[in-house]
mmCIF file of N, CA and C in Angstrom:
data_model
loop_
_atom_site.group_PDB
_atom_site.id
_atom_site.type_symbol
_atom_site.label_atom_id
_atom_site.label_comp_id
_atom_site.label_asym_id
_atom_site.label_seq_id
_atom_site.Cartn_x
_atom_site.Cartn_y
_atom_site.Cartn_z
ATOM 1 N N MET A 1 0.860 -1.083 -0.043
ATOM 2 C CA MET A 1 0.011 -0.040 0.134
ATOM 3 C C MET A 1 0.747 1.210 0.083
ATOM 4 N N GLY A 2 2.193 1.276 0.140
ATOM 5 C CA GLY A 2 3.027 2.324 0.168
ATOM 6 C C GLY A 2 3.920 2.181 -0.881
ATOM 7 N N GLY A 3 3.566 1.708 -1.962
ATOM 8 C CA GLY A 3 4.238 1.851 -3.178
ATOM 9 C C GLY A 3 4.193 3.218 -4.090
ATOM 10 N N ALA A 4 4.800 3.073 -5.250
ATOM 11 C CA ALA A 4 4.939 4.363 -6.030
ATOM 12 C C ALA A 4 3.685 4.783 -6.652
ATOM 13 N N TYR A 5 2.515 3.723 -6.728
ATOM 14 C CA TYR A 5 1.356 4.089 -7.422
ATOM 15 C C TYR A 5 0.318 3.850 -6.497
ATOM 16 N N PRO A 6 -0.049 4.603 -5.493
ATOM 17 C CA PRO A 6 -1.034 3.932 -4.462
ATOM 18 C C PRO A 6 -2.397 4.002 -5.051
ATOM 19 N N ASP A 7 -3.323 3.075 -4.958
ATOM 20 C CA ASP A 7 -4.532 2.994 -5.265
ATOM 21 C C ASP A 7 -5.444 3.394 -4.269
ATOM 22 N N PRO A 8 -6.058 4.614 -4.486
ATOM 23 C CA PRO A 8 -7.086 4.955 -3.202
ATOM 24 C C PRO A 8 -8.104 4.197 -3.229
ATOM 25 N N ILE A 9 -8.753 3.576 -4.027
ATOM 26 C CA ILE A 9 -10.046 2.727 -3.989
ATOM 27 C C ILE A 9 -9.729 1.467 -3.098
ATOM 28 N N TYR A 10 -8.477 0.797 -3.505
ATOM 29 C CA TYR A 10 -8.042 -0.371 -2.876
ATOM 30 C C TYR A 10 -7.742 -0.050 -1.437
ATOM 31 N N ALA A 11 -7.089 1.118 -1.219
ATOM 32 C CA ALA A 11 -6.689 1.544 0.109
ATOM 33 C C ALA A 11 -7.913 1.778 1.103
ATOM 34 N N LYS A 12 -8.935 2.282 0.485
ATOM 35 C CA LYS A 12 -10.305 2.380 1.323
ATOM 36 C C LYS A 12 -10.860 1.152 1.627
ATOM 37 N N ARG A 13 -10.960 0.174 0.607
ATOM 38 C CA ARG A 13 -11.533 -1.078 0.960
ATOM 39 C C ARG A 13 -10.797 -1.832 1.761
ATOM 40 N N ARG A 14 -9.330 -1.713 1.648
ATOM 41 C CA ARG A 14 -8.452 -2.531 2.543
ATOM 42 C C ARG A 14 -8.574 -1.907 4.064
ATOM 43 N N ASP A 15 -8.844 -0.551 4.251
ATOM 44 C CA ASP A 15 -8.834 -0.046 5.630
ATOM 45 C C ASP A 15 -10.200 -0.817 6.475
ATOM 46 N N GLY A 16 -11.160 -1.088 5.625
ATOM 47 C CA GLY A 16 -12.428 -1.534 6.279
ATOM 48 C C GLY A 16 -12.462 -3.116 6.440
ATOM 49 N N LEU A 17 -11.300 -3.638 6.024
ATOM 50 C CA LEU A 17 -11.375 -5.134 5.932
ATOM 51 C C LEU A 17 -11.080 -5.616 7.337
ATOM 52 N N PHE A 18 -11.688 -6.787 7.614
ATOM 53 C CA PHE A 18 -11.577 -7.329 9.065
ATOM 54 C C PHE A 18 -11.550 -9.001 8.635
ATOM 55 N N VAL A 19 -10.195 -9.397 8.983
ATOM 56 C CA VAL A 19 -9.710 -10.933 8.549
ATOM 57 C C VAL A 19 -9.817 -11.700 9.861
ATOM 58 N N VAL A 20 -10.502 -12.869 9.767
ATOM 59 C CA VAL A 20 -10.388 -13.981 10.815
ATOM 60 C C VAL A 20 -9.747 -15.138 10.171
ATOM 61 N N ALA A 21 -8.898 -15.549 11.057
ATOM 62 C CA ALA A 21 -8.234 -17.015 10.596
ATOM 63 C C ALA A 21 -8.370 -18.003 11.755
ATOM 64 N N VAL A 22 -8.703 -19.113 11.299
ATOM 65 C CA VAL A 22 -8.842 -20.115 12.309
ATOM 66 C C VAL A 22 -7.835 -21.127 12.311
ATOM 67 N N HIS A 23 -7.263 -21.743 13.395
ATOM 68 C CA HIS A 23 -6.163 -22.550 13.608
ATOM 69 C C HIS A 23 -6.568 -23.881 14.324
ATOM 70 N N CYS A 24 -6.854 -24.810 13.556
ATOM 71 C CA CYS A 24 -7.261 -26.083 14.319
ATOM 72 C C CYS A 24 -6.249 -27.086 14.496
ATOM 73 N N SER A 25 -6.317 -27.978 15.507
ATOM 74 C CA SER A 25 -5.364 -28.964 15.546
ATOM 75 C C SER A 25 -5.489 -30.219 15.004
ATOM 76 N N HIS A 26 -6.874 -30.623 14.816
ATOM 77 C CA HIS A 26 -7.341 -31.966 14.197
ATOM 78 C C HIS A 26 -8.387 -31.605 13.103
ATOM 79 N N PRO A 27 -7.867 -31.450 11.854
ATOM 80 C CA PRO A 27 -9.044 -31.038 10.903
ATOM 81 C C PRO A 27 -9.855 -32.446 10.724
ATOM 82 N N ALA A 28 -11.201 -32.131 10.433
ATOM 83 C CA ALA A 28 -11.971 -33.434 9.928
ATOM 84 C C ALA A 28 -11.611 -33.547 8.413
ATOM 85 N N ARG A 29 -11.939 -34.855 7.938
ATOM 86 C CA ARG A 29 -11.806 -35.125 6.519
ATOM 87 C C ARG A 29 -12.727 -34.428 5.613
ATOM 88 N N THR A 30 -13.685 -33.618 6.186
ATOM 89 C CA THR A 30 -14.542 -32.882 5.490
ATOM 90 C C THR A 30 -14.234 -31.371 5.463
ATOM 91 N N CYS A 31 -13.071 -30.987 6.067
ATOM 92 C CA CYS A 31 -12.761 -29.573 6.099
ATOM 93 C C CYS A 31 -12.115 -29.091 5.042
ATOM 94 N N PHE A 32 -12.271 -27.790 4.664
ATOM 95 C CA PHE A 32 -11.904 -27.145 3.478
ATOM 96 C C PHE A 32 -10.246 -27.425 3.228
ATOM 97 N N CYS A 33 -9.666 -27.203 4.203
ATOM 98 C CA CYS A 33 -8.009 -27.227 4.168
ATOM 99 C C CYS A 33 -7.643 -28.812 3.652
ATOM 100 N N VAL A 34 -8.351 -29.893 4.256
ATOM 101 C CA VAL A 34 -8.141 -31.087 3.859
ATOM 102 C C VAL A 34 -8.371 -31.447 2.314
ATOM 103 N N SER A 35 -9.560 -30.815 1.892
ATOM 104 C CA SER A 35 -10.026 -31.065 0.455
ATOM 105 C C SER A 35 -9.061 -30.287 -0.645
ATOM 106 N N THR A 36 -8.306 -29.296 -0.095
ATOM 107 C CA THR A 36 -7.278 -28.707 -1.069
ATOM 108 C C THR A 36 -5.883 -29.208 -0.847
ATOM 109 N N GLY A 37 -5.779 -30.194 -0.064
ATOM 110 C CA GLY A 37 -4.353 -30.692 0.237
ATOM 111 C C GLY A 37 -3.386 -29.859 1.091
ATOM 112 N N ASP A 38 -4.113 -28.881 1.809
ATOM 113 C CA ASP A 38 -3.347 -28.070 2.643
ATOM 114 C C ASP A 38 -3.339 -28.231 4.129
ATOM 115 N N GLY A 39 -2.775 -27.739 4.868
ATOM 116 C CA GLY A 39 -2.820 -27.856 6.374
ATOM 117 C C GLY A 39 -3.788 -26.913 7.025
ATOM 118 N N PRO A 40 -3.931 -27.302 8.337
ATOM 119 C CA PRO A 40 -4.823 -26.564 9.110
ATOM 120 C C PRO A 40 -4.442 -25.297 9.668
ATOM 121 N N ASN A 41 -2.933 -24.993 9.554
ATOM 122 C CA ASN A 41 -2.372 -23.873 10.057
ATOM 123 C C ASN A 41 -2.736 -22.502 9.446
ATOM 124 N N ALA A 42 -3.043 -21.577 10.260
ATOM 125 C CA ALA A 42 -3.290 -20.258 9.842
ATOM 126 C C ALA A 42 -1.988 -19.670 9.695
ATOM 127 N N THR A 43 -1.748 -18.794 8.665
ATOM 128 C CA THR A 43 -0.520 -18.057 8.551
ATOM 129 C C THR A 43 -0.900 -16.609 8.263
#
């Protein structure tokens, strides 16, 4: 966001963004991360 060509529309949308990440220790076989072949760790 601090680059040479700032995008004010993106910056305004990003300022209002609220991100939630869930970190589980034992994913079920029906969980999204298992279906994509990824792990349950939030990064």
